[in-house]
PDB file of C-alpha atoms in Angstrom:
ATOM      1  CA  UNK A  32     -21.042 168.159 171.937  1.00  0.00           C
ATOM      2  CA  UNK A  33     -24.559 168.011 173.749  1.00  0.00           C
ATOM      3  CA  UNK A  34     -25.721 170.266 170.473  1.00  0.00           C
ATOM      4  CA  UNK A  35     -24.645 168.186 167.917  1.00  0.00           C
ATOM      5  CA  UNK A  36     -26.111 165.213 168.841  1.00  0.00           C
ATOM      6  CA  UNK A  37     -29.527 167.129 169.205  1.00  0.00           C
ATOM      7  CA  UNK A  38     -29.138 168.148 166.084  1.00  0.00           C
ATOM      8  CA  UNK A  39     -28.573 164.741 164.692  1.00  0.00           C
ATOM      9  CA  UNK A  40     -31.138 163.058 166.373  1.00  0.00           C
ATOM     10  CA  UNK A  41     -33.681 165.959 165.028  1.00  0.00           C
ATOM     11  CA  UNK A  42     -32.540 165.075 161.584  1.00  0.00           C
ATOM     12  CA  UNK A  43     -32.963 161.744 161.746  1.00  0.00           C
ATOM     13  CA  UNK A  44     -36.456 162.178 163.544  1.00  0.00           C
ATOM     14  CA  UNK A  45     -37.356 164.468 160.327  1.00  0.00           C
ATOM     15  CA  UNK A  46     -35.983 161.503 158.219  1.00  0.00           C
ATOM     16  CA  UNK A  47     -38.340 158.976 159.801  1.00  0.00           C
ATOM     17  CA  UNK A  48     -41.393 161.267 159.355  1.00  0.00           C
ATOM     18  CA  UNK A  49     -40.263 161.402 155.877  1.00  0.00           C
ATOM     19  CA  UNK A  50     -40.385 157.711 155.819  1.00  0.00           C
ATOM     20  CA  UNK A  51     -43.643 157.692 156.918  1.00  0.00           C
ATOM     21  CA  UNK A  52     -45.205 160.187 155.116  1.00  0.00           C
ATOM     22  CA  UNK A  53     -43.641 158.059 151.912  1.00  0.00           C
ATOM     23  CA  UNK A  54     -44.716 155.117 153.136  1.00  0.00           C
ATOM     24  CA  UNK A  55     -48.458 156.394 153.377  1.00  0.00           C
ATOM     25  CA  UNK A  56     -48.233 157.621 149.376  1.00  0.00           C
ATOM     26  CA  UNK A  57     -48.697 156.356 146.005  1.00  0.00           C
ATOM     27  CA  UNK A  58     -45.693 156.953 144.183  1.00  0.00           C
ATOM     28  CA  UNK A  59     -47.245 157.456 140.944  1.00  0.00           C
ATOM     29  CA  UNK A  60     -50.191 159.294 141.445  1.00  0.00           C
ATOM     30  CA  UNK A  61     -48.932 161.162 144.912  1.00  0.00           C
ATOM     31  CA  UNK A  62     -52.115 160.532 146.672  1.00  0.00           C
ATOM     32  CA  UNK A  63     -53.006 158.022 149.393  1.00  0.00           C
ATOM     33  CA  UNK A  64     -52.015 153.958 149.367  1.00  0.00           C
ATOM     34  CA  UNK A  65     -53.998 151.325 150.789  1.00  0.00           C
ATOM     35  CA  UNK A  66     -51.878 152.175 153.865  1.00  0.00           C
ATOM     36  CA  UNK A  67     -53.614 155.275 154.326  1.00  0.00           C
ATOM     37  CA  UNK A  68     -56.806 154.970 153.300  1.00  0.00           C
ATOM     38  CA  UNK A  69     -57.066 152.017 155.776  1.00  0.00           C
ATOM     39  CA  UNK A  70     -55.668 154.206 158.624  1.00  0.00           C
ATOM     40  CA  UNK A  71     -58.547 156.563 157.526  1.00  0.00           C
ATOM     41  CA  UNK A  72     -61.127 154.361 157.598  1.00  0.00           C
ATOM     42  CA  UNK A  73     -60.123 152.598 160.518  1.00  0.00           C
ATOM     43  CA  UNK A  74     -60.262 156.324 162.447  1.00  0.00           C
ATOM     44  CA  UNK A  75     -63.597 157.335 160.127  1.00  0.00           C
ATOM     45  CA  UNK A  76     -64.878 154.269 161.642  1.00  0.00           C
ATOM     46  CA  UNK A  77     -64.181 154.762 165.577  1.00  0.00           C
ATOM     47  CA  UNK A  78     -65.720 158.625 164.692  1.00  0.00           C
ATOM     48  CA  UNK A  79     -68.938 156.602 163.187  1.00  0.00           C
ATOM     49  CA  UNK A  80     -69.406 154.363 165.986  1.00  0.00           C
ATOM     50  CA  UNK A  81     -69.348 156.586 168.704  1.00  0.00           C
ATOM     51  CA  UNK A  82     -71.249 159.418 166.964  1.00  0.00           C
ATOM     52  CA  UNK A  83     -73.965 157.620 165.540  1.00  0.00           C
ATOM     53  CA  UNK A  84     -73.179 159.885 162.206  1.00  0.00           C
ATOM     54  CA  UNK A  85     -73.086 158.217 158.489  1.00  0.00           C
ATOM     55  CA  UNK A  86     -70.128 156.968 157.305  1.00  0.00           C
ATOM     56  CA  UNK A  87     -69.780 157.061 153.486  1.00  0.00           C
ATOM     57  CA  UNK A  88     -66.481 155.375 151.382  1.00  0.00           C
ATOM     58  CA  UNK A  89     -66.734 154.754 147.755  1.00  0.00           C
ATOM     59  CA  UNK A  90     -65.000 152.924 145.238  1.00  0.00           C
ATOM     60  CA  UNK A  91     -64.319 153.752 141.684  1.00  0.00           C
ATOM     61  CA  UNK A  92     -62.670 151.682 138.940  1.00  0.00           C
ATOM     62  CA  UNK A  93     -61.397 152.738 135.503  1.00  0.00           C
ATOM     63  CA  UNK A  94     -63.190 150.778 132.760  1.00  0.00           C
ATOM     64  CA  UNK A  95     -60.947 149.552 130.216  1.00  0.00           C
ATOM     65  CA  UNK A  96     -57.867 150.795 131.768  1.00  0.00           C
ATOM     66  CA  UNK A  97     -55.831 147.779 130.380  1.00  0.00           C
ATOM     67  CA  UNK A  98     -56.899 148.756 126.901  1.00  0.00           C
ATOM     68  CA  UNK A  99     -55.001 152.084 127.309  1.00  0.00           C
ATOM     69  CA  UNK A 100     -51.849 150.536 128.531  1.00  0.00           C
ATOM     70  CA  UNK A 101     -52.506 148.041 125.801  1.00  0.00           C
ATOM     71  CA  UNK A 102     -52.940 150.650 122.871  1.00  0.00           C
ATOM     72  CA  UNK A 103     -51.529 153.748 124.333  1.00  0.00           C
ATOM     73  CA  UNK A 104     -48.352 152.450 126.304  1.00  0.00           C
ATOM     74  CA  UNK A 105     -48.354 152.392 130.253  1.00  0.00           C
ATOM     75  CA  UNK A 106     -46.462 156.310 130.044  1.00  0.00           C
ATOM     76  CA  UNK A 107     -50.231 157.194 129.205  1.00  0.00           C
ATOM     77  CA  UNK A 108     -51.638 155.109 131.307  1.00  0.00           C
ATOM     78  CA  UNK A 109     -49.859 156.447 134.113  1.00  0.00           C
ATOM     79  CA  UNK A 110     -50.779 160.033 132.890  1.00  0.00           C
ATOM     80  CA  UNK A 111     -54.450 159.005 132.999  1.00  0.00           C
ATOM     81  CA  UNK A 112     -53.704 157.252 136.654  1.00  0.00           C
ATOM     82  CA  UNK A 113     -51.840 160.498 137.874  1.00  0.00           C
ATOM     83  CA  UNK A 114     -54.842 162.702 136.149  1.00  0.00           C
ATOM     84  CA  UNK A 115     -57.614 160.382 137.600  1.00  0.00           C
ATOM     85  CA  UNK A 116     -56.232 160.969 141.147  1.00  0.00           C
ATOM     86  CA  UNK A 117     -56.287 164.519 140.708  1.00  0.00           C
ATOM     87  CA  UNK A 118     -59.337 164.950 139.906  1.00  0.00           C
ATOM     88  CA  UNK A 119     -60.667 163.212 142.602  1.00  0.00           C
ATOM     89  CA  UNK A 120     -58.662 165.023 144.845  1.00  0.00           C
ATOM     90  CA  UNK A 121     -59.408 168.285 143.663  1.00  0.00           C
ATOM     91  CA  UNK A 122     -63.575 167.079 143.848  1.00  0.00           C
ATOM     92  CA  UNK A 123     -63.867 165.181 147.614  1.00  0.00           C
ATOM     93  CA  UNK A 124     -64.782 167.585 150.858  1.00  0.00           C
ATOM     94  CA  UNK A 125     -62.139 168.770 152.657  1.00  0.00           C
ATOM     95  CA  UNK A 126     -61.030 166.357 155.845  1.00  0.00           C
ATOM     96  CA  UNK A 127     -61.448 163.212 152.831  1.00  0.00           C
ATOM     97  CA  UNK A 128     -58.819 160.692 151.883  1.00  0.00           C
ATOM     98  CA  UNK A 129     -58.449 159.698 148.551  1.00  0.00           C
ATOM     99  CA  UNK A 130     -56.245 156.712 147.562  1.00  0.00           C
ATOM    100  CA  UNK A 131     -55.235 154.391 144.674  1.00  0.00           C
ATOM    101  CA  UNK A 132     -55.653 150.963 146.285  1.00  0.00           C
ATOM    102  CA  UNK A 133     -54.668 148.831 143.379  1.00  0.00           C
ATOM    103  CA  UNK A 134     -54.076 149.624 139.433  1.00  0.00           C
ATOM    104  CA  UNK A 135     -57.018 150.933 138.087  1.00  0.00           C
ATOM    105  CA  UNK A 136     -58.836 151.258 141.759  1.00  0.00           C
ATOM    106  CA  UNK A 137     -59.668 154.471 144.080  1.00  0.00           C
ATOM    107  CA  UNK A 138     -60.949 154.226 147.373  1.00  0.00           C
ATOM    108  CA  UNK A 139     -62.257 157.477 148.721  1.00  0.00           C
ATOM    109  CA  UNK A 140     -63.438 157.983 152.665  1.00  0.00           C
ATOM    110  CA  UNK A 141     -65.663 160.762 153.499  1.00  0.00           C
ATOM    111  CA  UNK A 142     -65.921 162.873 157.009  1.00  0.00           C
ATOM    112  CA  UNK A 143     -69.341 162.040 158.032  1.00  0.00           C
ATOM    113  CA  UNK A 144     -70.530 165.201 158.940  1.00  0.00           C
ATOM    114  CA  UNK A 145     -71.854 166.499 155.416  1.00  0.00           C
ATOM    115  CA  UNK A 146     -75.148 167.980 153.746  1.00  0.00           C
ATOM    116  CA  UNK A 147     -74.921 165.624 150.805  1.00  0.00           C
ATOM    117  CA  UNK A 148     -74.726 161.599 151.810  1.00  0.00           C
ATOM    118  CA  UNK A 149     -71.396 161.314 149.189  1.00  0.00           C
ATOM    119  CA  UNK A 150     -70.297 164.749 149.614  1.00  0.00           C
ATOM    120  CA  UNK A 151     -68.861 164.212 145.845  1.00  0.00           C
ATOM    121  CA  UNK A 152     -68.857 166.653 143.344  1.00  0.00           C
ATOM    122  CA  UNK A 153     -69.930 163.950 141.540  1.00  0.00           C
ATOM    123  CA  UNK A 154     -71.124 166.104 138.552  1.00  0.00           C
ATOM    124  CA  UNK A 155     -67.748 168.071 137.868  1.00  0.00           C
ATOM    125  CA  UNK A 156     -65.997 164.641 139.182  1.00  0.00           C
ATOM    126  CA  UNK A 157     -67.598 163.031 135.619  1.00  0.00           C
ATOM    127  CA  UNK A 158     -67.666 165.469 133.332  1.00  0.00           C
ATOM    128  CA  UNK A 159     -63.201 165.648 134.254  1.00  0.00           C
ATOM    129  CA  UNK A 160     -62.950 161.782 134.323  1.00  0.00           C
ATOM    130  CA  UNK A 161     -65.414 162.053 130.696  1.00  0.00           C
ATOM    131  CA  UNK A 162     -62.433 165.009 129.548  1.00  0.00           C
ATOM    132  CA  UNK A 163     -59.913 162.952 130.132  1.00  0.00           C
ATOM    133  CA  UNK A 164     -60.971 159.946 128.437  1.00  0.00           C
ATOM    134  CA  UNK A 165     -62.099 162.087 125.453  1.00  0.00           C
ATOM    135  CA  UNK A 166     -58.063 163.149 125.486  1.00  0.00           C
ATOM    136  CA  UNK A 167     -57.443 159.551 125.725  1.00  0.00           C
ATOM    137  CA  UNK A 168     -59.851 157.547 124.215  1.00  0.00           C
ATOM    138  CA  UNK A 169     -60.755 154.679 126.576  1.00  0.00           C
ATOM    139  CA  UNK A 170     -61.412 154.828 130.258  1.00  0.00           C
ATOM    140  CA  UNK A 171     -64.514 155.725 131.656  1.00  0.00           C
ATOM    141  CA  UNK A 172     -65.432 155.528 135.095  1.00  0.00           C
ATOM    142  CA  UNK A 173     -67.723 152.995 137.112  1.00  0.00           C
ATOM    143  CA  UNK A 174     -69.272 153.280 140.680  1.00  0.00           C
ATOM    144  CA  UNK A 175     -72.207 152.343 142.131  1.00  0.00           C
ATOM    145  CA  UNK A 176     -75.872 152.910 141.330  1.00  0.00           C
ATOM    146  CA  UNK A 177     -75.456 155.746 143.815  1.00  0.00           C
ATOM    147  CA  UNK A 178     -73.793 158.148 140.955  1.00  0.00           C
ATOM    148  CA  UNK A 179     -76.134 156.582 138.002  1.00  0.00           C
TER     149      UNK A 179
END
């Protein structure tokens, strides 16, 4: 009987981390929530303070995005969304978290140890975002002067 119970209480251990790791998601776009990336920055942060090193998050919005759902239907929109999040996935250093914080809105948190202050491939990040709206028709990206 002493087995069993193990073996329910591991399953329902493995159920919990399954919780969690849902919990930290976006269901659409299967990258990072606001739950995570605030976890992320909130450890980013301790690393920053007691290393002295630079500390780099950005923010990117989708210009127009309401336009798509608008014109397109929100299935598209959610395809651009889901593609969006990809790319910026595929494009941020290893040890990064990407999320979609809201809508339209990524928040990405960068390890602080890198050569290049963003660490973003920022020129193959564009020219995918610039592919996709060419599919599409509408969204561009906007970020700070940084990327201009």
């Amino acid at each position: 009987l002493t087995g069993c119970c193990v073996i329910v209480l591991d399953a329902i251990e493995a159920q919990g981390a399954e919780y969690e790791r849902l919990a930290m998601r976006d269901a659409l776009t299967g990258i990072g929530n606001q739950t995570a990336i605030d976890e992320a920055l909130g450890v980013e942060l301790t690393r920053h303070r007691s290393s002295n090193q630079p500390l780099t998050v950005v923010e990117l919005q989708l210009d127009d995005f309401a336009g798509v759902n608008a014109t397109l239907g929100r299935s598209a929109g959610d395809g651009v969304l889901a593609s969006v999040a990809a790319v910026l996935a595929d494009t941020v250093p290893a040890g990064s978290a990407v999320a979609r914080v809201e809508g339209d809105r990524f928040v990405a948190v960068l390890p602080a140890a890198l050569d290049d202050p963003t660490g973003l491939d920022t020129g193959r990040m564009f020219s995918s975002v610039a592919f996709i709206r060419s599919v599409v028709g509408r969204p561009s990206m906007s970020a700070p002067p940084i990327f201009s």
